[in-house]
Structures are given as structure tokens and as C-alpha cells.
Short mmCIF file of C-alpha atoms in Angstrom, two decimals:
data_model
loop_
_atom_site.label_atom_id
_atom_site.label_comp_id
_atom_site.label_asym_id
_atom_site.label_seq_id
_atom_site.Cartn_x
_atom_site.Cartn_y
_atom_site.Cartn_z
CA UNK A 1 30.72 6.56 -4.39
CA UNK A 2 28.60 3.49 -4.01
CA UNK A 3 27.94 3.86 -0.52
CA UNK A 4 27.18 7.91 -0.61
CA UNK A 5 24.44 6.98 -3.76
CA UNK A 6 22.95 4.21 -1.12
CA UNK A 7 22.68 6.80 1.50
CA UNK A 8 20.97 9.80 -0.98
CA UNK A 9 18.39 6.80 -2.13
CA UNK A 10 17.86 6.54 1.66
CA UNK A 11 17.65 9.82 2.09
CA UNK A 12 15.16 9.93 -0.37
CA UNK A 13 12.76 7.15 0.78
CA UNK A 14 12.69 9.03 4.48
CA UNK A 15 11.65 11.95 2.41
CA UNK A 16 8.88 9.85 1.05
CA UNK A 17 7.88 7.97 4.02
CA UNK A 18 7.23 11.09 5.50
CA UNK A 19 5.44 13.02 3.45
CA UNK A 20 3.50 10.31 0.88
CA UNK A 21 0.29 10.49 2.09
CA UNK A 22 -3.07 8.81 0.19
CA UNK A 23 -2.60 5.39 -0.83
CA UNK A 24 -0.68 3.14 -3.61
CA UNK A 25 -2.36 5.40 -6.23
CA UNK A 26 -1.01 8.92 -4.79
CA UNK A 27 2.83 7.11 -3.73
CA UNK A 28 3.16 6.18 -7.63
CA UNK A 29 2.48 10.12 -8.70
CA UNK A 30 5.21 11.23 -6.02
CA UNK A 31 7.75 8.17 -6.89
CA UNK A 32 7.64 9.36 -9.83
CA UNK A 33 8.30 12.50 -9.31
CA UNK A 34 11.38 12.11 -6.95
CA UNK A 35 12.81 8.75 -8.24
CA UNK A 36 12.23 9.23 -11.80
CA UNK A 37 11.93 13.28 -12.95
CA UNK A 38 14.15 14.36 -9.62
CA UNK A 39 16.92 11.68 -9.38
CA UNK A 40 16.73 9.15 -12.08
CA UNK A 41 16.91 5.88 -9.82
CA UNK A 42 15.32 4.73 -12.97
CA UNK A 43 13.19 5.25 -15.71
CA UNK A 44 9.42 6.01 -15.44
CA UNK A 45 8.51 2.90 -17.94
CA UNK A 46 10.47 0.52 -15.59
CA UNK A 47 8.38 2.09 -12.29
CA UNK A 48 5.44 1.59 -13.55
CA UNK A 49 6.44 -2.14 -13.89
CA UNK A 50 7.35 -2.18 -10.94
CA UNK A 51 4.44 -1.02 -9.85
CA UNK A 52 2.09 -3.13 -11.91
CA UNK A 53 4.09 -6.96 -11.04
CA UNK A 54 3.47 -5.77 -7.61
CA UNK A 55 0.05 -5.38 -7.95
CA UNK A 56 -0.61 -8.90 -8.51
CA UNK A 57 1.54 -10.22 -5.65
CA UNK A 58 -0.32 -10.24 -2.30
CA UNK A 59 0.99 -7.69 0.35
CA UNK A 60 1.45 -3.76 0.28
CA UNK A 61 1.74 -3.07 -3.13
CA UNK A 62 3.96 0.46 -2.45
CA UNK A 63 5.78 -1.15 -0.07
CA UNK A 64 6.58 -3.55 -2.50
CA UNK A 65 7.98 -1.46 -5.04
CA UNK A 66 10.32 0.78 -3.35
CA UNK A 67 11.37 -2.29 -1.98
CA UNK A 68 12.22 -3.97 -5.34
CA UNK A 69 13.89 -0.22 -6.35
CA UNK A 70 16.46 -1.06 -3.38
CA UNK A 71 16.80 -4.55 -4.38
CA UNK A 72 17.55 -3.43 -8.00
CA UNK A 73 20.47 -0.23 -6.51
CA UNK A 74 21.88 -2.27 -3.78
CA UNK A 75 20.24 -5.94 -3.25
CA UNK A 76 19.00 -7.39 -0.58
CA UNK A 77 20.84 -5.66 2.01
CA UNK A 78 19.71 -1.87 0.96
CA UNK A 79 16.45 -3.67 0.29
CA UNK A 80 15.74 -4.46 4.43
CA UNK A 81 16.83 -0.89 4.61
CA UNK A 82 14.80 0.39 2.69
CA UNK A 83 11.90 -1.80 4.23
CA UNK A 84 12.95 -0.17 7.34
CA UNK A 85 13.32 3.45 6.87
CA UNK A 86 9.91 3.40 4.67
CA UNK A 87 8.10 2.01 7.41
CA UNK A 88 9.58 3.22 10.67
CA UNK A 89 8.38 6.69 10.51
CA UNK A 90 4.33 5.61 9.71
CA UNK A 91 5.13 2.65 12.58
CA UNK A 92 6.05 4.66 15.08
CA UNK A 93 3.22 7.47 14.74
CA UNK A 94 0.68 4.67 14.42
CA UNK A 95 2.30 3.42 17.55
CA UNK A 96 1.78 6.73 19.43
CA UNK A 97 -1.54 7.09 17.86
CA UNK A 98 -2.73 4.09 19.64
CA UNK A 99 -1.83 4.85 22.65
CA UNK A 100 -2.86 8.66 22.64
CA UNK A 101 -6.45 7.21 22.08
CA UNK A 102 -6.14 4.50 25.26
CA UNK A 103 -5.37 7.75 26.77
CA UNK A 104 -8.33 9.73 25.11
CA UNK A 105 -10.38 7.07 25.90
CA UNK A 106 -10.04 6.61 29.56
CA UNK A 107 -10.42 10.32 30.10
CA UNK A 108 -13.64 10.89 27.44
CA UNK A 109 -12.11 13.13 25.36
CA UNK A 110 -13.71 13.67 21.88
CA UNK A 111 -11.65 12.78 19.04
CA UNK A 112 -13.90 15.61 16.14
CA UNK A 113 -10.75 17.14 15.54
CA UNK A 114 -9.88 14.74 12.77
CA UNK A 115 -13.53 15.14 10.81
CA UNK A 116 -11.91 16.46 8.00
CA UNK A 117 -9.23 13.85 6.99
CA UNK A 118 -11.44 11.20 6.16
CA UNK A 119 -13.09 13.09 3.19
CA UNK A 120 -9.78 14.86 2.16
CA UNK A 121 -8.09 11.52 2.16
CA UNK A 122 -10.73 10.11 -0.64
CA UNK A 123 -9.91 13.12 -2.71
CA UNK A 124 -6.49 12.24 -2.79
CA UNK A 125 -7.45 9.09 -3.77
CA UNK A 126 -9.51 10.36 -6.65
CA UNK A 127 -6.50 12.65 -7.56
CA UNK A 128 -3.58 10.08 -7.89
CA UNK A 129 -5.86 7.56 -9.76
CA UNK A 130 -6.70 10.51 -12.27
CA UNK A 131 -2.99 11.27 -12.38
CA UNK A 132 -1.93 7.66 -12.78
CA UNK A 133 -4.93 6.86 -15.64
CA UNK A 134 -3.45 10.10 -17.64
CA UNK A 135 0.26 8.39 -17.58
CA UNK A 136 -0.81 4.94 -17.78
CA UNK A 137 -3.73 4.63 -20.61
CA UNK A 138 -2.75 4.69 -24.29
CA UNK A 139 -5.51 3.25 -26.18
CA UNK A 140 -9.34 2.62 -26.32
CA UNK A 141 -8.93 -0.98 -24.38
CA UNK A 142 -7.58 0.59 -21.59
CA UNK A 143 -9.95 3.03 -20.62
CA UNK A 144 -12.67 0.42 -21.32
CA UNK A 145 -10.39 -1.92 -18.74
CA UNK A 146 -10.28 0.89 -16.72
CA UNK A 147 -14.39 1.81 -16.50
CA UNK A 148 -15.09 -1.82 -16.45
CA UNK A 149 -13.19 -2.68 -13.47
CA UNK A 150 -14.16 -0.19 -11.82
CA UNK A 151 -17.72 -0.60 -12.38
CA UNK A 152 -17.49 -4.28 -11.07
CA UNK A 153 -15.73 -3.24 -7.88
CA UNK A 154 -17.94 -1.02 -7.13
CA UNK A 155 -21.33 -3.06 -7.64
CA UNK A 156 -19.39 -6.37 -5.94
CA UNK A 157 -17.11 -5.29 -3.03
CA UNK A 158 -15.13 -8.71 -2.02
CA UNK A 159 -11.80 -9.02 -0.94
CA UNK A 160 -11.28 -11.73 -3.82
CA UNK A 161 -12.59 -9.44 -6.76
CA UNK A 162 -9.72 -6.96 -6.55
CA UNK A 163 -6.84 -10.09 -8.02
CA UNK A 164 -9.70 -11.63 -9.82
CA UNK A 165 -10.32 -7.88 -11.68
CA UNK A 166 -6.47 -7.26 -12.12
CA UNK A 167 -5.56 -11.00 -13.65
CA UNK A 168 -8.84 -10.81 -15.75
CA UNK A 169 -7.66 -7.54 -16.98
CA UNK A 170 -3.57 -8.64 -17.87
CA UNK A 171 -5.35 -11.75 -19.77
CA UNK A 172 -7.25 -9.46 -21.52
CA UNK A 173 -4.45 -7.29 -22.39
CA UNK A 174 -2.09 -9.45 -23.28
CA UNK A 175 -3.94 -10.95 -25.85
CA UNK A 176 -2.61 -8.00 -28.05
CA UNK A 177 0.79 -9.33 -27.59
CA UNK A 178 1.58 -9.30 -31.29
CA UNK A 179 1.88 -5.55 -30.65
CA UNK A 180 4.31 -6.11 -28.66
CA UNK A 181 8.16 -6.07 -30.41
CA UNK A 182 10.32 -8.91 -29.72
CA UNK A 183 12.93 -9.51 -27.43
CA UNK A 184 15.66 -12.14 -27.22
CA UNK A 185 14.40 -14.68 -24.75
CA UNK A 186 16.51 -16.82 -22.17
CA UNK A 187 15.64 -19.50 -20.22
CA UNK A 188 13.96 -18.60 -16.56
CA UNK A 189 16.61 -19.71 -13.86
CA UNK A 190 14.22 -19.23 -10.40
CA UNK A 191 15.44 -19.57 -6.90
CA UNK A 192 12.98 -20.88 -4.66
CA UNK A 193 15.00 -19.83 -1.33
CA UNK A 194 12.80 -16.76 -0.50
CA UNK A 195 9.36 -18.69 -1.48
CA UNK A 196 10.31 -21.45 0.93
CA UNK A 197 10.97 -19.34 3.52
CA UNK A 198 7.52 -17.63 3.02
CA UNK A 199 5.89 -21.13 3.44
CA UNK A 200 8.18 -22.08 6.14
CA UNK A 201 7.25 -18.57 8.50
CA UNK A 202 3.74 -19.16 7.93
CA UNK A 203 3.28 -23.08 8.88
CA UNK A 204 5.91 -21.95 11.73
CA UNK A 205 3.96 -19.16 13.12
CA UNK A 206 0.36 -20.98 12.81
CA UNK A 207 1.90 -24.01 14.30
CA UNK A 208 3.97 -22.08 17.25
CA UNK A 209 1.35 -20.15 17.89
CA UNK A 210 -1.19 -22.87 18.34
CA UNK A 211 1.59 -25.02 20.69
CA UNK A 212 1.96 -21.90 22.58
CA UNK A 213 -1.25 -19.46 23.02
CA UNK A 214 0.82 -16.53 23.36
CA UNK A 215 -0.79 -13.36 22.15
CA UNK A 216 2.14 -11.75 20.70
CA UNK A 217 2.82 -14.84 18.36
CA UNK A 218 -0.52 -15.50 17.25
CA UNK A 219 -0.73 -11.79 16.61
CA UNK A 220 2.25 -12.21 14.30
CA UNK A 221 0.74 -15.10 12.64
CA UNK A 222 -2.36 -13.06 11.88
CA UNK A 223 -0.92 -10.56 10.38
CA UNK A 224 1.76 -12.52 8.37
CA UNK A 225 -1.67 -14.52 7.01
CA UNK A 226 -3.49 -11.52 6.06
CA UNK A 227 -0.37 -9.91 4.36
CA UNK A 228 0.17 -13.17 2.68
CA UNK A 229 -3.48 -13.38 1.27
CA UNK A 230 -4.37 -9.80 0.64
CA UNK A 231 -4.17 -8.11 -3.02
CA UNK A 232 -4.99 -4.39 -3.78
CA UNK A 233 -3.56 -2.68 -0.99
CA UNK A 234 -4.88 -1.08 1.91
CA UNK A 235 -8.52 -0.54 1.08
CA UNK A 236 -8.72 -4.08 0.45
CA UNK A 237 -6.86 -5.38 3.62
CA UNK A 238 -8.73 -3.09 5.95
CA UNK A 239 -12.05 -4.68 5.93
CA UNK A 240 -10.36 -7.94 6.17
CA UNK A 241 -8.84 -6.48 9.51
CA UNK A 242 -12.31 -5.27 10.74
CA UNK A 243 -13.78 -8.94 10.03
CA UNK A 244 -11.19 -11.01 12.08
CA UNK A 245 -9.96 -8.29 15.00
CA UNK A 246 -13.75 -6.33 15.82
CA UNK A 247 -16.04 -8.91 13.97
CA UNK A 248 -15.07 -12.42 15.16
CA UNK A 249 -12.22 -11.82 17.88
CA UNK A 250 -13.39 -8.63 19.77
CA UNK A 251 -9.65 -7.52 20.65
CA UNK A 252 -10.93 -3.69 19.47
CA UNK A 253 -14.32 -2.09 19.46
CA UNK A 254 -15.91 -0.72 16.50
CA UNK A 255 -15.33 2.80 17.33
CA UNK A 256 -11.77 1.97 18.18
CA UNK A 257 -11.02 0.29 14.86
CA UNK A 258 -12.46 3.27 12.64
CA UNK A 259 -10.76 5.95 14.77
CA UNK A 260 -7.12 4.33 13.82
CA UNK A 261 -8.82 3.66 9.94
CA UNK A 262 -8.88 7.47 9.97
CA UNK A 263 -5.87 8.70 11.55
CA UNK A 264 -4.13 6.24 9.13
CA UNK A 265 -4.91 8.66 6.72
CA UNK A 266 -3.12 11.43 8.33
CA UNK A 267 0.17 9.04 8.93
CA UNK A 268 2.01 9.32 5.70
CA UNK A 269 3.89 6.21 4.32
CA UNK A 270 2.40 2.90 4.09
CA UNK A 271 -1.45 2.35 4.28
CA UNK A 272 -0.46 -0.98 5.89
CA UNK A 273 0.36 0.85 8.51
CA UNK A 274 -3.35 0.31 10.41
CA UNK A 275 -1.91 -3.09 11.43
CA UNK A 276 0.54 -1.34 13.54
CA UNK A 277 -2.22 0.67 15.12
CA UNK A 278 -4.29 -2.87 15.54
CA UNK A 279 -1.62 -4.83 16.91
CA UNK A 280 -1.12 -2.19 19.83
CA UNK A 281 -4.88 -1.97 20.46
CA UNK A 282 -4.97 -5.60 20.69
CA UNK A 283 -2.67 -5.83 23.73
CA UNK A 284 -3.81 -2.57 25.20
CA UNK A 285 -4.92 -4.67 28.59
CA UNK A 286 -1.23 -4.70 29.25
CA UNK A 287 -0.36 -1.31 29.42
CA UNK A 288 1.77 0.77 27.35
CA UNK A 289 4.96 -2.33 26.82
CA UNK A 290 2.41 -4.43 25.93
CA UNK A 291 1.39 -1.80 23.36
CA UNK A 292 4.59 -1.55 22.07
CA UNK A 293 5.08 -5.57 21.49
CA UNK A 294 1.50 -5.83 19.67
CA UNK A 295 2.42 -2.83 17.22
CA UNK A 296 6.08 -4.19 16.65
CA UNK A 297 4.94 -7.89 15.71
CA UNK A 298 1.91 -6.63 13.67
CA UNK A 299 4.19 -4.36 11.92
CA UNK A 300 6.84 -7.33 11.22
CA UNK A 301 4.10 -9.62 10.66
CA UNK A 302 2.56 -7.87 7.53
CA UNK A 303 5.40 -6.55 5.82
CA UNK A 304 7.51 -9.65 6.20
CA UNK A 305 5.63 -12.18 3.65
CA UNK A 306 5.06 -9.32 1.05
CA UNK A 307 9.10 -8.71 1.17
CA UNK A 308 9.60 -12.42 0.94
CA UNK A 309 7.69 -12.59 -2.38
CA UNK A 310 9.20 -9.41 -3.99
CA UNK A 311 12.56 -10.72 -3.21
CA UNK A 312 11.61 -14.01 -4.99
CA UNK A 313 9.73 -12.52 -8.28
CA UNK A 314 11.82 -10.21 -8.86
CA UNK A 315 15.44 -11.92 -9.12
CA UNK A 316 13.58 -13.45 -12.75
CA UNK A 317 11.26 -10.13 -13.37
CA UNK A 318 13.93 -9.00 -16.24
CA UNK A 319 13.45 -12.54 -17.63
CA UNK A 320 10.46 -12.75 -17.21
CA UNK A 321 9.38 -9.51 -18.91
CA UNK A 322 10.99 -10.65 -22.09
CA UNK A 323 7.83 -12.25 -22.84
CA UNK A 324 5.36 -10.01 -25.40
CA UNK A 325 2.62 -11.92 -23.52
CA UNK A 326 3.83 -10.80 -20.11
CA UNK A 327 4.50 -7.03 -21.17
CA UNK A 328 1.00 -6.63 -23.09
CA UNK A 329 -0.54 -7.58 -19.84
CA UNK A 330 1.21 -4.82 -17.96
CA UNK A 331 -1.27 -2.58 -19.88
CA UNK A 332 -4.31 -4.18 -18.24
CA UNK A 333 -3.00 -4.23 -15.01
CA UNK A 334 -2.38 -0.73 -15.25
CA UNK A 335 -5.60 -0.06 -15.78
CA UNK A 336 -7.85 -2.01 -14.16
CA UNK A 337 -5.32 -1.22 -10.88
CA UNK A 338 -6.52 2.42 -11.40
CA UNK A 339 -10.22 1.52 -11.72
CA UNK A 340 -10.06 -0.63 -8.35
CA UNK A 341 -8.65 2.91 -7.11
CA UNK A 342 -11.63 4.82 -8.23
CA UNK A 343 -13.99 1.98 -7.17
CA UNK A 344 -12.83 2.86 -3.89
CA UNK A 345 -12.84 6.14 -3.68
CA UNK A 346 -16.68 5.62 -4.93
CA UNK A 347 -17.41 3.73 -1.97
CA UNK A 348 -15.56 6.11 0.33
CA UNK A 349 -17.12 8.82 -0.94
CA UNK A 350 -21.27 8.27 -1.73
CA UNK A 351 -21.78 7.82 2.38
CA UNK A 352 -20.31 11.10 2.30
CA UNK A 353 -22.15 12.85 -0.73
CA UNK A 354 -24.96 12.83 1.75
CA UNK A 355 -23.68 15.25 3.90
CA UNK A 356 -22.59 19.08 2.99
CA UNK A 357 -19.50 19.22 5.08
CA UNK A 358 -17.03 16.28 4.14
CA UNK A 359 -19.07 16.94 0.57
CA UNK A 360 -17.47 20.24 0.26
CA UNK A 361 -14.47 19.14 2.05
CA UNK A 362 -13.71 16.37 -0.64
CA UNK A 363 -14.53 19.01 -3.49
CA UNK A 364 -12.26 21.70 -1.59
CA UNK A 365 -9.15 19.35 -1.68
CA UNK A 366 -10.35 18.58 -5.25
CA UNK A 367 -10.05 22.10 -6.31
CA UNK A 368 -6.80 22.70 -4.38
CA UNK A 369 -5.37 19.34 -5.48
CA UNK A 370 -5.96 20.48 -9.51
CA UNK A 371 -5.34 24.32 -9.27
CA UNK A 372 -2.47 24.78 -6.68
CA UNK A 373 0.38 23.45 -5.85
CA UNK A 374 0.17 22.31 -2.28
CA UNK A 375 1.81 19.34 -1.70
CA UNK A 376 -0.85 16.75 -0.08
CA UNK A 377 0.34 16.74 3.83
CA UNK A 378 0.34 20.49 4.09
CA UNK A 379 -3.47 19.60 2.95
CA UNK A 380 -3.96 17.07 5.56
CA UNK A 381 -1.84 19.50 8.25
CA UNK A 382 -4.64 21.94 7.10
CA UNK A 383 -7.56 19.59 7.96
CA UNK A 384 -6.38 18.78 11.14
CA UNK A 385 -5.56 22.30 12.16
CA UNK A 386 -8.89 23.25 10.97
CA UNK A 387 -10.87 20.90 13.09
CA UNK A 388 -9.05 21.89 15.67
CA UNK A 389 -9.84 25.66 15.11
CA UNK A 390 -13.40 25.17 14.81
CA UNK A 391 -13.55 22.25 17.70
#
């Protein structure tokens, strides 16, 4: 009976990895909604702390969660499969998706068709964080957490303001801790094995790859670095992408890089996922296997450190939680987490206020997102079929 529930919670993650499209904010809404309402894997109060301890680890924060769901059914071992079968399916298409545009691009081939993702995308991403903020917000300090953060964000875009905003915010929160009812505490037994072995990959990898030159291993050292250093998800790691792979090492252009930023929004599953699609492109001067190795160690390479860490925080989380202190903060990370999601959608979105088509586009979804049904990749199928139409 075991085994049968591990392969239905399997089952279940393909299902999601398939069709979660939009971001951290927009994977919580349909977690909940097939984990929690649907099958009960556990209750919503316990996802959403999930959610929030991931938040302030570094690496790819719904990743991270489902991944501490299969720790918490089947340990470790259902948790690499669950790793796995999350990320395969957006892998794979990213894969493909780099090397359809080597192909587009030796034979000039316009890539319009996908002008209406982009804007439909950030409306998702206003959507789930609207969704979220109704679930997660209970009292006055947590809207003002919420408005506050998002306000910063917004005026001061930096990688490091997204942990400095959430931590800021759990202080804040849990300084109403009183409110909090007491639990019986024990004393926090940690084992250090998985937070070695994060240290250990990364001196490895910097040092191997610095004894060695070889592309494919310092392409899995960047990527373990950056997915060992970035908090907030994928809005916040893509720019640090752009910087290091476009800005300072050149191994994609411009154009290339915000083609595969926008077809990550049509890939459901991870937003992580555009480190697939930048590891191919980075070894696309050695044809299609080369491809293949760049997207398979980038892939590895960021998901592999944020795995680590779960694994590690999360064998004490039920300790650790104990704590009044540590579950008042929850609160604030809830909701400054949601006001770094509508920071971003802000940013996304005011470049494209200034034009009438992705304008109405991103109120279209809006409207179709609050009134219908529709679940969000028969919207993006929708876009893409539409550019198509009207070429």
C-alpha cells in the first residue's frame, strides 16, 4: 500500500510539472489545490510552511517544497524522485527549446509567434500573488508587510533585497510571538551530513574546474554557485544569469538570452528551468551533444545545492517550529514573499503598460484568470496559438 501511495504522489507531481505554469506564487495556488483540497498529502497550514522556510533558503523555492513534501511521505529516496520527475519534463522542453532556436537562428526565422506569453505570464503572476495574499494575510501587519515590501522592491531592484525584505519581514513578525500558543519544546538534534556536502560540491567544483578548464565543469560550478546564492526564485536568479552568461562571459547574445527568458514562461514546472536553456546555449559551438551536456550539468548544477539544504533544514523543521518566535515569523514571510511577487510583476509589467497590445493582453488573461475557469496552460496554449494565427 506504501509503494502504490508513492507512485499516486508521483503521479501527481508529473501532473504538476506539466501543467504549473507562472512562477512560485501560481505553483502554491495549484499545490494547494491538488496536494491539499484533492488528495490530502497534507494540510494547507503545514504547505504554506513549507512554502515560507523555503523561501528563506537560497535555491528554487517550489522546487524546494515539493521536494520537502517527498521527503516528509517517503524520505530521501522519493525525495530524488520527486526532484526528478518535477524537473524532467520543463528540462527536457527547455532542452529542445534551445536547440529549435540554434536552428531558427541559422535559417532567420522570426520567433513573433511567442509575443503574447510574456505579458500573459505577468498576469499570472499578478493572479497567484492575489490568490496567495487572500489565504495568507490575517491581520493589519500583514498587509502593511505586504505593501511595504513590495514598495521597496520595486523602487530598489537588487538581487540582495529580496532575503534582506523576507528576514526583515519574519523579525518583524515574530515580534508578536506572545500570540503565539505554546508548544512543548525539545532540544534541536541537527545533522550536518547534507550541509557538508553542500560545502564540499561547491569548493570541489570551483577547485576542479579551475585545475581543469573544461567547459562542462565550470558550467556546473556556475550554476551550483548561483543556485547556492540566489533567494526569491526565478525573477531574482534570472538577472543574475544575464549578468555573468551575456554581460561578463558572452557565451549567449542578448537576444538569445531573452528569447529562452520568454519561452520559459510557456515551459510549465520550474522557473529554474532557464538554466537548462543557458547551459545548452552555452555549448552550442559543439553541436547538438554538446547541447545536450551544457543543459544536463546546468540543470544538475542548480537544483543540486537547493536539494542539499532542504534535506538538511528540514530533518529539525518540526523542532524547530516549536518555537512561538519561529512560527510568528512565518506570518511575515508570508507576506512580504507575496509583495516581492507583486514587485515583480510591477516591473514586468510598466515597460509593457506602454504599449496597447501586451496591455490588453495582460488585462485579457486578467479577466479570464478571475471570471472563468481556464486552467493557466490552456491560456498560454491560447497565446501561442494566437500568435501563430495572426503571424
Amino acid at each position: 500500500m506504501r509503494r502504490i501511495r508513492y507512485y499516486i504522489f508521483l503521479k501527481d507531481v508529473l501532473v504538476l510539472a506539466f501543467t504549473a505554469f507562472g512562477g512560485p506564487q501560481v505553483h502554491l495556488v495549484m499545490m494547494l489545490d491538488l496536494l491539499v483540497i484533492k488528495r490530502r498529502y497534507l494540510t494547507e497550514e503545514e504547505l504554506l510552511e513549507l512554502q515560507a522556510l523555503c523561501q528563506i533558503l537560497p535555491g528554487p523555492t517550489s522546487t524546494q517544497t515539493i521536494t520537502a513534501l517527498g521527503f516528509k511521505i517517503g524520505g530521501p529516496g522519493l525525495a530524488y524522485l520527486t526532484v526528478l520527475v518535477w524537473s524532467l519534463p520543463a528540462m527536457t522542453l527547455m532542452t529542445l527549446a534551445a536547440l529549435a532556436i540554434y536552428f531558427l537562428e541559422r535559417r532567420n526565422i522570426s520567433l513573433e509567434f511567442a509575443r503574447f506569453v510574456g505579458p500573459m505570464a505577468v498576469a499570472l503572476l499578478m493572479h497567484g500573488g492575489y490568490r496567495i495574499a487572500r489565504r495568507v494575510i490575517r491581520d493589519q501587519q500583514g498587509w502593511l508587510l505586504l505593501i511595504a515590501s513590495a514598495i521597496v522592491a520595486y523602487l530598489f531592484p537588487s538581487p540582495f533585497m529580496t532575503p534582506a525584505v523576507i528576514i526583515l519581514g519574519g523579525v518583524i513578525a515574530s515580534l508578536n510571538y506572545r500570540q503565539q500558543p505554546r508548544m512543548e519544546k525539545t532540544r534541536l538534534q541537527i545533522n550536518w551530513s547534507n550541509f557538508i556536502l553542500w560545502i564540499s560540491v561547491l569548493v570541489g567544483a570551483a577547485v576542479l574546474g579551475a585545475l581543469t578548464q573544461s567547459l562542462p565543469v565550470r558550467l556546473f560550478e556556475n550554476f551550483y554557485r548561483n543556485g547556492s546564492l540566489v533567494f526569491g526564485g526565478g525573477q531574482v536568479l534570472i538577472p543574475m544569469l544575464y549578468n555573468e552568461f551575456v554581460e561578463f562571459k558572452h557565451y549567449l547574445t542578448q537576444e538569445e538570452f531573452l528569447t529562452g527568458m520568454a519561452l520559459t514562461q510557456v515551459v510549465p514546472g520550474p522557473v529554474f528551468s532557464i538554466s537548462t536553456y543557458v547551459g545548452a546555449m552555452s555549448m552550442q559551438h559543439q553541436g547538438v551533444s554538446g547541447q545536450i551536456v551544457g543543459a544536463l550539468v546546468a540543470t544538475v548544477g542548480i537544483f543540486l545545492p537547493g536539494t542539499f539544504l532542504i534535506f538538511f533544514v528540514y530533518r529539525f523543521w518540526d523542532q524547530l517550529k516549536k518555537y512561538r518566535g519561529v512560527r510568528a515569523s512565518l506570518q511575515g514571510v508570508h507576506a512580504t514573499s507575496v509583495g516581492l511577487t507583486l514587485a515583480a510583476a510591477a516591473t514586468l509589467f510598466v515597460p509593457m503598460a506602454t504599449s496597447w497590445v501586451p496591455l490588453v493582453t495582460v488585462l485579457g488573461t486578467l479577466a479570464l484568470l478571475f471570471f472563468t475557469k481556464l486552467p493557466p496552460y490552456v491560456l498560454i496554449l491560447g497565446g501561442l496559438i494566437l500568435g501563430i494565427f495572426l503571424g
